[in-house]
Coordinates of C-alpha atoms in Angstrom, one line a residue:
Chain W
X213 CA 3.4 4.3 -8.9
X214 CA 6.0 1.8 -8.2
X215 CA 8.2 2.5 -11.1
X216 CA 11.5 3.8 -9.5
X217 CA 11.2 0.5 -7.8
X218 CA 13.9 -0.1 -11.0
X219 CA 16.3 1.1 -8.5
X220 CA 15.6 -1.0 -5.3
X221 CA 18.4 0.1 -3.5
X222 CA 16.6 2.7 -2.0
X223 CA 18.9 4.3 0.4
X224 CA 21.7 5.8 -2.0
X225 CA 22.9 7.8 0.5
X226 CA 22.8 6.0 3.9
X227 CA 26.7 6.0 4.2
X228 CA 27.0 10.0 4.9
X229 CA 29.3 12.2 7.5
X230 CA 27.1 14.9 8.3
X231 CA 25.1 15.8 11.1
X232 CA 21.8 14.8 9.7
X233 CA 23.5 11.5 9.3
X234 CA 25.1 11.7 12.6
X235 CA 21.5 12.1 14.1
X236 CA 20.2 8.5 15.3
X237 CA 17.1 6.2 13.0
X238 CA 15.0 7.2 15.8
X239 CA 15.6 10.8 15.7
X240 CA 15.4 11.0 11.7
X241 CA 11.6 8.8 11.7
X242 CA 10.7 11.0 14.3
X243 CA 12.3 14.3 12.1
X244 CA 10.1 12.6 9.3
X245 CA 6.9 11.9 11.0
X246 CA 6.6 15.2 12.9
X247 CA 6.9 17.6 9.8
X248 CA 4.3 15.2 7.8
X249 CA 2.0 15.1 10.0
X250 CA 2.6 19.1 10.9
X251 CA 2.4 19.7 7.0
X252 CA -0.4 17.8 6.0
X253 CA -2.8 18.2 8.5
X254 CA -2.3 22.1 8.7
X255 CA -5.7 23.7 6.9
X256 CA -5.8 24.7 3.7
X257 CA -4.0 28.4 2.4
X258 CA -2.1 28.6 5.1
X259 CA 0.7 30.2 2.9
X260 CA 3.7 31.2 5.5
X261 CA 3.3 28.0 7.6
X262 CA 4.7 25.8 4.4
X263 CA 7.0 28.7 3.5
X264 CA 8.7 28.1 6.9
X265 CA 8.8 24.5 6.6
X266 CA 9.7 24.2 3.1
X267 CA 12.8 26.5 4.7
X268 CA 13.4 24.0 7.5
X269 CA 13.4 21.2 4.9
X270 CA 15.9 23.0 2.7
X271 CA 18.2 23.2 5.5
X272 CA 17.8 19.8 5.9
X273 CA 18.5 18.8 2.2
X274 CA 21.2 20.9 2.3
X275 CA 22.9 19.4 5.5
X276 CA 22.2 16.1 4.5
X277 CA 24.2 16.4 1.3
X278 CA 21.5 14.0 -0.6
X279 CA 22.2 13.5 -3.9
X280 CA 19.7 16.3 -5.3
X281 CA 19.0 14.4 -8.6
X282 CA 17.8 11.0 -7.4
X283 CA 15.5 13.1 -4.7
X284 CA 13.5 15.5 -7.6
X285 CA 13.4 12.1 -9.8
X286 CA 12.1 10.3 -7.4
X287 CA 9.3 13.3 -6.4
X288 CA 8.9 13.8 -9.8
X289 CA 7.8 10.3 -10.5
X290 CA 5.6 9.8 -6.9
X291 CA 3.5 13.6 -8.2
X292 CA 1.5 12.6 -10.9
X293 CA -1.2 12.8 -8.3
X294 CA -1.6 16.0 -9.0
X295 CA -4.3 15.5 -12.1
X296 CA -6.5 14.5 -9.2
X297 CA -6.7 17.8 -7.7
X298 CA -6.7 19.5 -11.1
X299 CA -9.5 17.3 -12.0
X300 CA -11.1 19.0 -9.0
X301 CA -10.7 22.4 -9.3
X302 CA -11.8 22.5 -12.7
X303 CA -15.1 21.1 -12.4
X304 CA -15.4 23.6 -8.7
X305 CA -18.2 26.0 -7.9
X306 CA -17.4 29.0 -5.5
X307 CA -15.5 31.7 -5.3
X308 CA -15.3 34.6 -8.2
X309 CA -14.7 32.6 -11.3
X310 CA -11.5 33.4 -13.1
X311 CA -11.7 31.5 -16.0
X312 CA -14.8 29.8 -18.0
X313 CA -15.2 27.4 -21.4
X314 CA -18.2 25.3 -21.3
X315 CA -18.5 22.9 -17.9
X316 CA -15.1 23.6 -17.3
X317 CA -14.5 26.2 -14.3
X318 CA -11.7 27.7 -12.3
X319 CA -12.4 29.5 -9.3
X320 CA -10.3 31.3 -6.7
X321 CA -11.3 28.2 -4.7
X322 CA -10.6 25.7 -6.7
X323 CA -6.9 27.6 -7.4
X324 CA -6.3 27.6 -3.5
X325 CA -7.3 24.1 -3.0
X326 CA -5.0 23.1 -6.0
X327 CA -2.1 25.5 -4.5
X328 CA -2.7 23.8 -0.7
X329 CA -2.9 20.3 -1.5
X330 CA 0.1 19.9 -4.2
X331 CA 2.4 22.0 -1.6
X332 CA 1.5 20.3 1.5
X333 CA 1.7 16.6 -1.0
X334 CA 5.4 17.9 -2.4
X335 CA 6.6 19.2 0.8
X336 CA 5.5 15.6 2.6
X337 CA 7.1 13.7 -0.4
X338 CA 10.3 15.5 -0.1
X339 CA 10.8 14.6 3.1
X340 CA 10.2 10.9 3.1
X341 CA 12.4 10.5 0.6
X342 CA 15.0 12.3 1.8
X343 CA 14.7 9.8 5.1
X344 CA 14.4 6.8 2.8
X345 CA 17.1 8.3 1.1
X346 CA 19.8 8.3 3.7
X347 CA 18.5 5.4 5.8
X348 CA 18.9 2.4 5.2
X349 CA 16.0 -0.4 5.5
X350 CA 16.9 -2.4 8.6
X351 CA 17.7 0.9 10.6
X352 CA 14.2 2.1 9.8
X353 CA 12.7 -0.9 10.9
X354 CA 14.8 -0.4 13.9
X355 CA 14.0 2.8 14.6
X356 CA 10.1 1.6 13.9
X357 CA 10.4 -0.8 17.3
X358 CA 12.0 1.7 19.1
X359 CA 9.2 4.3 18.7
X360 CA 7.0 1.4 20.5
X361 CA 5.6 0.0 17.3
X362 CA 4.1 -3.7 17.8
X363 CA 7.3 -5.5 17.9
X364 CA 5.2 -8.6 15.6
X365 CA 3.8 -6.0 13.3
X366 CA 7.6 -4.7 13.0
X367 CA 8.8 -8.6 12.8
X368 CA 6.2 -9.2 9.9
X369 CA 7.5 -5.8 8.2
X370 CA 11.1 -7.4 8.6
X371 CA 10.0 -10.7 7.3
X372 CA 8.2 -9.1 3.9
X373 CA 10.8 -6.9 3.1
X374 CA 13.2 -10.1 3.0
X375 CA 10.5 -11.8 0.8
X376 CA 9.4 -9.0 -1.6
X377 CA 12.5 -9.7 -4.3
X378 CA 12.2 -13.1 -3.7
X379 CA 8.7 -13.4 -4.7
X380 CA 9.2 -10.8 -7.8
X381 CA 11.9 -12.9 -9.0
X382 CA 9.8 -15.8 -9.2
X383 CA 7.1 -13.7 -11.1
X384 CA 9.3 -13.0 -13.7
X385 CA 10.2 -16.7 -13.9
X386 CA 7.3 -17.4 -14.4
X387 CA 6.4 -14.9 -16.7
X388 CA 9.3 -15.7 -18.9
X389 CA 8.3 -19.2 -19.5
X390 CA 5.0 -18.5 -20.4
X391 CA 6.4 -15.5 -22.5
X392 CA 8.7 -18.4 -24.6
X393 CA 5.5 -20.4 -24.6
X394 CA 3.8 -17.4 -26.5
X395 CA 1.4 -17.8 -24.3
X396 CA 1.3 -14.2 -23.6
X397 CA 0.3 -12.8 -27.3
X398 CA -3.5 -12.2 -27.0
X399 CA -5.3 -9.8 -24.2
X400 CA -7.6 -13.2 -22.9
X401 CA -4.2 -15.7 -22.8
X402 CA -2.5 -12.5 -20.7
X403 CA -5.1 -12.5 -18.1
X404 CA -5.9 -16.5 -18.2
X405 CA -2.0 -16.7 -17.4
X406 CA -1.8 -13.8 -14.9
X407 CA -4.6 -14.9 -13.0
X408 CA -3.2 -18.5 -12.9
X409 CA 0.3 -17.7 -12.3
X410 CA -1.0 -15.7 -8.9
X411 CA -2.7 -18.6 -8.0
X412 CA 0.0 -20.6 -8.0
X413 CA 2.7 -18.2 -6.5
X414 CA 0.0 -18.2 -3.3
X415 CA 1.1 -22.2 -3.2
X416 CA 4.4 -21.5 -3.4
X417 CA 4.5 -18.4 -1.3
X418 CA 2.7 -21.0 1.3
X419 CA 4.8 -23.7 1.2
X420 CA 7.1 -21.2 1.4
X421 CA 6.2 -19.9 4.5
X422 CA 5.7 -23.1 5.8
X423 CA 9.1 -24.1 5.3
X424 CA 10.5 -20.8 6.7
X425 CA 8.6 -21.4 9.9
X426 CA 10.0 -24.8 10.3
X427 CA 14.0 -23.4 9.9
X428 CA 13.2 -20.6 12.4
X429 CA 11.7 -23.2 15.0
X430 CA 14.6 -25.5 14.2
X431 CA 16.9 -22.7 15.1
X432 CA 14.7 -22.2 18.6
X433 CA 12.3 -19.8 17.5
X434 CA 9.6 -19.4 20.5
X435 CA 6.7 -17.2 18.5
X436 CA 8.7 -14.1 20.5
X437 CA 10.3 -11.6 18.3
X438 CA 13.7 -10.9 19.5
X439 CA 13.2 -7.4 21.9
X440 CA 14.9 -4.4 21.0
X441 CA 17.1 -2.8 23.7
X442 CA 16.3 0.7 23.6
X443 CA 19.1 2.6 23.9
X444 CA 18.8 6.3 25.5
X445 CA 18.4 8.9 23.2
X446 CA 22.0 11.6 23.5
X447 CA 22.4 15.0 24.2
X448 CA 22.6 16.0 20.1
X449 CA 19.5 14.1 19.7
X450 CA 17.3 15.7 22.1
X451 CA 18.7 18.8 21.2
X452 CA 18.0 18.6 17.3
X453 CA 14.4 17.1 18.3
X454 CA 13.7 20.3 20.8
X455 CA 14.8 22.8 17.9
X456 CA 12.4 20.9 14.9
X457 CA 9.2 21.1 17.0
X458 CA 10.1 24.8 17.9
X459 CA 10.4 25.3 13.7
X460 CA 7.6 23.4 13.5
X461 CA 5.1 25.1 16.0
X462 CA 6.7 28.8 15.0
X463 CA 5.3 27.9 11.7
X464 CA 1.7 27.3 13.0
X465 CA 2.0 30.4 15.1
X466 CA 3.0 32.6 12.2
X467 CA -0.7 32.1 11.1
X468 CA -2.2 34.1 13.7
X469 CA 0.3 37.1 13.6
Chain X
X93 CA 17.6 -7.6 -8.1
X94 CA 18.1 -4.1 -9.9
X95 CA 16.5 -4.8 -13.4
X96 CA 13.8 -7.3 -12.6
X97 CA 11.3 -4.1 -13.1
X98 CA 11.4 -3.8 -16.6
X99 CA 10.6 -7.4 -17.0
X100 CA 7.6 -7.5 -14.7
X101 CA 5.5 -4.1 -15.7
X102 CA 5.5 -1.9 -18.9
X103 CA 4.4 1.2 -17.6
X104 CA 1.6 2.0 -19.6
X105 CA 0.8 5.8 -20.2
X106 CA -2.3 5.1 -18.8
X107 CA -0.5 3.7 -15.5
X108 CA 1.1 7.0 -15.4
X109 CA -1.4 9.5 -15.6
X110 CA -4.2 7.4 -13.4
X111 CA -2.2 6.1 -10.9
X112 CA -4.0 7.7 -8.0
X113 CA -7.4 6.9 -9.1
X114 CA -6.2 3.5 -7.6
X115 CA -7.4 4.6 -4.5
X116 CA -3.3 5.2 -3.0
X117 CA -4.4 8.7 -1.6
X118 CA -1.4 11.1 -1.2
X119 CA -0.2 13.2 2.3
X120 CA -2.3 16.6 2.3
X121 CA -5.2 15.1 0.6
X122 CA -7.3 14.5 3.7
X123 CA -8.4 17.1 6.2
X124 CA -7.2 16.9 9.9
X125 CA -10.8 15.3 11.2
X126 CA -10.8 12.9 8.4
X127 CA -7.2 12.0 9.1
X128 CA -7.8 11.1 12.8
X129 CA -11.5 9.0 12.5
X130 CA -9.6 6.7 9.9
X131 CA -6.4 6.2 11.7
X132 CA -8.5 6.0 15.0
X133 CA -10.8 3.0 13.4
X134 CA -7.7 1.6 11.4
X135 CA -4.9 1.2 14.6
X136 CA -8.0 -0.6 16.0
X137 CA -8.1 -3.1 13.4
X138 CA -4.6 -3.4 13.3
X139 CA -4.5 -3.8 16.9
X140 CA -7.4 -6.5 17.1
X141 CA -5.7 -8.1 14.0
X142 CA -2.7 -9.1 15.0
X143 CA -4.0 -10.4 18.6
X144 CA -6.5 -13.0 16.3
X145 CA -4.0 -13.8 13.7
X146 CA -1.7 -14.4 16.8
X147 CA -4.2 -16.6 19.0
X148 CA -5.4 -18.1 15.0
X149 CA -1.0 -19.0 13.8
X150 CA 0.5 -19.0 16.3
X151 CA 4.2 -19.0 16.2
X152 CA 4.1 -19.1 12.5
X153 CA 2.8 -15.5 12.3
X154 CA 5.9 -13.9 11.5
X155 CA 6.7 -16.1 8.5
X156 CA 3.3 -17.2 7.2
X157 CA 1.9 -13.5 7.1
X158 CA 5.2 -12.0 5.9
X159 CA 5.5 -13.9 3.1
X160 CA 2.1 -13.5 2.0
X161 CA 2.3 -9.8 2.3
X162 CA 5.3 -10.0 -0.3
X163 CA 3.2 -11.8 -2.2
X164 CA 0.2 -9.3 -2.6
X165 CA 3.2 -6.7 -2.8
X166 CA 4.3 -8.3 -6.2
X167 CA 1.1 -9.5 -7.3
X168 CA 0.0 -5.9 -6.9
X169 CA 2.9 -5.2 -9.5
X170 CA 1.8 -7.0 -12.5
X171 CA 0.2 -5.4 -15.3
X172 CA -2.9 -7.0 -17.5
X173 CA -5.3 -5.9 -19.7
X174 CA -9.1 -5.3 -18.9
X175 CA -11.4 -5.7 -21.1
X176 CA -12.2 -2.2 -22.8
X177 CA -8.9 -1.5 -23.7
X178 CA -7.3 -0.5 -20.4
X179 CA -4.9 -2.0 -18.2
X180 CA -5.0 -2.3 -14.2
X181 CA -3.5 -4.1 -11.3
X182 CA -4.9 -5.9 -8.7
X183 CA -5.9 -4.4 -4.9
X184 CA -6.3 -8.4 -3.7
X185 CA -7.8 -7.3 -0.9
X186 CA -10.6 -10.5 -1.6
X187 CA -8.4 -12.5 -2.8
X188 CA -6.3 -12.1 0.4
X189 CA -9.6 -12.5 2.4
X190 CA -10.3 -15.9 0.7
X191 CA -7.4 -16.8 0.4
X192 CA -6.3 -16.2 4.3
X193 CA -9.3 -15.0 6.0
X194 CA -10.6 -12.1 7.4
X195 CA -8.2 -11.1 10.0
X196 CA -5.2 -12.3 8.4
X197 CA -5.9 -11.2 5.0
X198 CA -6.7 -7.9 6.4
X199 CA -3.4 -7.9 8.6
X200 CA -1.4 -8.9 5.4
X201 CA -3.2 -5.7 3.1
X202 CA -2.3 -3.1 6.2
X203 CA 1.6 -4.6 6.2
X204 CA 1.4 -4.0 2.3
X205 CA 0.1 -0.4 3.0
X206 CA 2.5 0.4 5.2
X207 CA 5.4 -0.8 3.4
X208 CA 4.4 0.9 0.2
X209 CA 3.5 4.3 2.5
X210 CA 7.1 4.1 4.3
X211 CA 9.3 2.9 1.7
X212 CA 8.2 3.8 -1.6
X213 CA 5.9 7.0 -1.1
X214 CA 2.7 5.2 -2.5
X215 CA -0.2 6.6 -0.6
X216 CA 0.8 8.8 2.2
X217 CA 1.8 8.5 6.0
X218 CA -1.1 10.7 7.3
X219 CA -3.4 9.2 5.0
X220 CA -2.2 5.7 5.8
X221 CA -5.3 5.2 8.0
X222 CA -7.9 6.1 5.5
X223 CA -6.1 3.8 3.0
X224 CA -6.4 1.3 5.3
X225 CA -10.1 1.9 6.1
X226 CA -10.9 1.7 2.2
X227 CA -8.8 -1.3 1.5
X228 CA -7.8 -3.5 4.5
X229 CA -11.3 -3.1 6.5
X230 CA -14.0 -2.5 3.4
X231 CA -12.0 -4.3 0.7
X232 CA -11.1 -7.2 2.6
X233 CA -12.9 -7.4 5.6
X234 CA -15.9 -6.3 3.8
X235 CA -15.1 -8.4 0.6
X236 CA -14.5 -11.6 2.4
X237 CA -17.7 -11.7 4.5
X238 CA -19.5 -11.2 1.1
X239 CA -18.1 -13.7 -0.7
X240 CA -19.3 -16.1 2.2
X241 CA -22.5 -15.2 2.5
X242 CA -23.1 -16.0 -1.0
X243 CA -21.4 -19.1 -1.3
X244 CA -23.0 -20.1 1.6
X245 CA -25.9 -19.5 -0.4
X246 CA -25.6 -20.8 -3.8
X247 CA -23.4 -23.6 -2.4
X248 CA -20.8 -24.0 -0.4
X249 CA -19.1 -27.1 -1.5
X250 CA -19.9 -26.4 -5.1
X251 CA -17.3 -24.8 -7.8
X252 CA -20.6 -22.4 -8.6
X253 CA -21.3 -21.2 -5.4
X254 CA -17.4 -20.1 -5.0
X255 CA -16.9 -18.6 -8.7
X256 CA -20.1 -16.4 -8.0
X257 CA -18.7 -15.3 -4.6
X258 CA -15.3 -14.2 -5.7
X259 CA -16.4 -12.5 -8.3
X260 CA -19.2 -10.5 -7.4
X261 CA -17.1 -9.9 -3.8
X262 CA -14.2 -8.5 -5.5
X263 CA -15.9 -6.3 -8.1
X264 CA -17.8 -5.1 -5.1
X265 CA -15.6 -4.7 -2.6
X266 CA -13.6 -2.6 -4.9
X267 CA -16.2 -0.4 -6.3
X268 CA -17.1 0.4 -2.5
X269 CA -13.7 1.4 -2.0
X270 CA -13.8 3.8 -4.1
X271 CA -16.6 5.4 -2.6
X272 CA -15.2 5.4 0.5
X273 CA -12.2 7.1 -1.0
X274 CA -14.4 9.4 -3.1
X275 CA -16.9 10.3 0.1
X276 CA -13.4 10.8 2.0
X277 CA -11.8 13.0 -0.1
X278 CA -15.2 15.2 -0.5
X279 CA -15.3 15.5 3.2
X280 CA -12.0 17.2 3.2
X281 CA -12.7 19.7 0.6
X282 CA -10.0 18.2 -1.7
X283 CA -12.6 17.8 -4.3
X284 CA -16.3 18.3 -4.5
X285 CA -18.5 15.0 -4.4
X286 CA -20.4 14.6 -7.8
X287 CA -16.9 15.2 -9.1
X288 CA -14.6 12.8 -7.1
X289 CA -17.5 10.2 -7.5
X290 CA -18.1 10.7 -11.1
X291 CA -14.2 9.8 -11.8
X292 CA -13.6 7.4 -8.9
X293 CA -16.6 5.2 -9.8
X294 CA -16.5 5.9 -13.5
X295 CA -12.9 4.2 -13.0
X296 CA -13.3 1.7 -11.1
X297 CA -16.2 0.2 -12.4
X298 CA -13.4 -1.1 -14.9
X299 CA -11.0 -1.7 -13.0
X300 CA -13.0 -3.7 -10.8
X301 CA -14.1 -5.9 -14.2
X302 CA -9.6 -7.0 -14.2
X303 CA -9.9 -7.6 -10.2
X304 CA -12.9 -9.7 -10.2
X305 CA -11.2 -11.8 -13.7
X306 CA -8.0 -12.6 -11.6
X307 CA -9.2 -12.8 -9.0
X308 CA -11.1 -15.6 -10.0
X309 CA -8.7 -17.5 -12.1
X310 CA -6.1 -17.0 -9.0
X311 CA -8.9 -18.6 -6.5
X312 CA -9.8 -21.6 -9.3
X313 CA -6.0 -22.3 -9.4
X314 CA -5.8 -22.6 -5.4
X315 CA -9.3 -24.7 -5.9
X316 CA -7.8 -27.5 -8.7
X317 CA -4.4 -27.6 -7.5
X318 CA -4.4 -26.9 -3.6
X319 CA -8.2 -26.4 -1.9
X320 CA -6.9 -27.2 1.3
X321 CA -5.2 -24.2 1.5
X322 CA -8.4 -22.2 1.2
X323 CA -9.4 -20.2 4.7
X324 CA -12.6 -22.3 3.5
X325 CA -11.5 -25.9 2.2
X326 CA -14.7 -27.2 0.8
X327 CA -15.7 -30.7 2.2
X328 CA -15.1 -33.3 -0.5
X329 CA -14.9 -37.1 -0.8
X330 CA -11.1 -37.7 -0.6
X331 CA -10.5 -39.3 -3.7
X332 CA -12.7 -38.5 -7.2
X333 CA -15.5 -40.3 -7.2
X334 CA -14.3 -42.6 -10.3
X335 CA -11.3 -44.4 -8.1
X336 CA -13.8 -44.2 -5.1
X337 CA -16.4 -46.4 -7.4
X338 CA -13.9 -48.8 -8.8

């Protein structure tokens, strides 16, 4: 699932001059997190509710001036999910049964479970990447402590994110000199290697820590993460926040016209 | 750092198509009830975890547990072959439990989770609380205390007693998983039970064969090289017995 991880610069299109980019971290995560939760808690075959927010996202898209390509690649490659739900709605009693061969079964059911779930999954994917998109890392942490996340759960985040390439580097290492070893021809030497090569990145990784602990404490570290001043939230903010939830809740009203 | 992916994983076609019967649900998969128990029982775990890990590391809980948590991230990344044919990639959820302990291996698995939901879209944001249900409270939580009851039992101090534990605790703990994960998605009429058992057990019956291989070898690497560094050091004489004798 982690393939496009190729391309670790994630945010291809933080540096922007529009007014989704003008909006601040906070306001984007909090964009973000009120249409997923909006989209994918709303009950199934609730057909003019997406088609309102899949509107809303468009506009946003559109303002933001993503670069369209990297955002369908990247959906692309995050929706193989979707076998799951067709494994589902093939093997699915109820309904009137449209189709028939053998144990296999599709049902108008099993159709409008497959057409809710893949929607609602698309509609959330296209909006988190369109925020991971156009924000960078550190301003997403940022924004995470702002909208009162723990700030040591947001200090650990900070902390693995600095580690992650680190620690894959030394994988490969690792994996190389093995590979030049030929240590890695036969199924059994790939997994006696793997499983070994873990166990001793865990040392390392220790150590590791250990060492990073005693820089930070030699630079005055207390155990406190350094507090985030919260700055006020502007006029444009507020405004564009005010005008999302009233998309958002006009879509759940449209259900009961 | 933009080409080390081709040299760590191959994408196997199999890595392709499968990917989310390894137990990463997706956003819209889970019904609004289902959503809100999980992340209701997960923010407490979270919230209880970080205030042991806290009292347990004390100021080196922002290094220590960061680190670790980008090492599960890339171990999670690497590829091997199972036996049968197929290829998987460890959860770690035990091996983070033995490795750290209960608390902070389970702190390290949610950090994972939400890094992975946030950053890379693997397993969803609404969903993040069932994930972390399955895999940071069941798989670790639950896997650790397994492993410890049985090496308690068939030996604490003893090489046996520890290779029996870790494996049978990590095979277990992810099999259970997936039931959770199955049960979960049943609940929320995603997809009917026999079926989303039938696939999610008939998978990870395997792929709990790879998790409970590495994560053996990885835990007998820690015990040769390092066993102080095990949330469980075993007691042993400090020097092997033949310098002790001579």
């Amino acid at each position: 699932m982690l393939l496009h991880i190729g391309a670790f610069q994630l945010d291809v299109n933080s540096q922007g001059n529009t007014p989704w980019h003008g909006l601040a971290p906070r306001t984007r995560v909090l964009f973000a997190l009120l249409f997923v939760f909006a989209t994918a808690l709303t009950p199934n075959e609730r057909w003019g509710t997406w088609l309102i927010y899949a509107v809303g996202l468009m506009g946003l898209i559109i303002l933001s001036r993503a670069a369209l390509s990297v955002l369908l690649k990247r959906v692309a490659v995050e929706s193989s999910f979707i076998s799951v739900v067709l494994l589902g709605t093939l093997f699915r009693g109820g309904g009137t049964v449209l189709w028939q061969w053998g144990w296999l079964q599709i049902t108008s059911v099993g159709l409008a479970v497959l057409g809710s779930v893949t929607t609602k999954a698309l509609l959330c994917l296209l909006m988190l990447n369109l925020l991971v998109l156009t924000t960078s890392i550190p301003a997403l942490l940022h924004a995470l402590a702002e909208l009162k996340m723990p700030s040591l759960l947001v200090a650990i985040l900070a902390s693995m994110y600095r580690y992650i390439g680190v620690l894959i580097e030394e994988f490969a290492t690792m994996r190389r000199a093995a590979a030049s070893r030929n240590l890695l021809s036969t199924a059994r030497g790939k997994r006696l290697v793997t499983g070994n090569m873990i166990g001793s990145l865990f040392i390392r990784t220790y150590e590791r820590g250990e060492r990073v602990h005693h820089a930070m404490l030699s630079r005055g570290y207390t155990g406190l993460p350094p507090t985030i001043e919260c700055p006020q939230g502007r006029l444009q903010d507020r405004w564009a926040i005010v005008t999302w939830v009233i998309l958002l809740l006009l879509g759940q009203v449209v259900y009961f016209l | 750092m933009s080409n080390f992916a081709g040299s760590i994983f191959r994408g196997s076609l199999h890595e392709m198509l499968f990917p989310q019967l390894a137990l990463h649900i997706p956003d819209g998969f889970l019904s609004l009830p289902v959503s809100l128990v999980t992340w209701g029982i997960a923010i407490a775990l979270i919230a209880t975890a970080l205030d042991r890990v806290k009292g347990e590391r004390q100021d080196q809980t922002v290094p220590l547990m960061g680190v670790c948590a980008a090492f599960i991230f890339a171990a999670q990344m690497i590829n091997f072959p199972i036996p049968g044919g197929t290829s998987g990639h460890l959860l770690g959820g035990t091996l983070a439990g033995v490795l750290l302990g209960p608390w902070a291996g389970t702190l390290v698995m949610t950090v994972v989770f939400i890094v992975q939901a946030a950053l890379f879209q693997d397993g969803g944001l609404t969903v993040l609380g069932a994930n972390v249900f399955n895999m940071g409270l069941i798989g670790t939580f639950g896997g650790y205390y397994l492993y410890k009851v049985l090496r308690s039992s068939l030996g604490f101090n003893s090489w046996r007693g520890m290779s029996f534990g870790v494996t049978i605790a990590s095979w277990t703990s992810v099999v259970i998983a997936s039931v959770a994960t199955a049960i979960q998605l049943a609940l929320s009429g995603t997809v009917p039970l026999a079926v989303a058992l039938t696939a999610m057990l008939g998978w990870h019956i395997l792929i709990g064969i790879g998790e409970a291989i590495i994560t053996l070898m990885a835990t007998s690497y820690v015990w040769k090289v390092r066993p102080d560094l095990l949330y469980d050091p075993p007691q042993r004489s400090p020097l092997p017995r033949s310098l002790v004798q001579r």
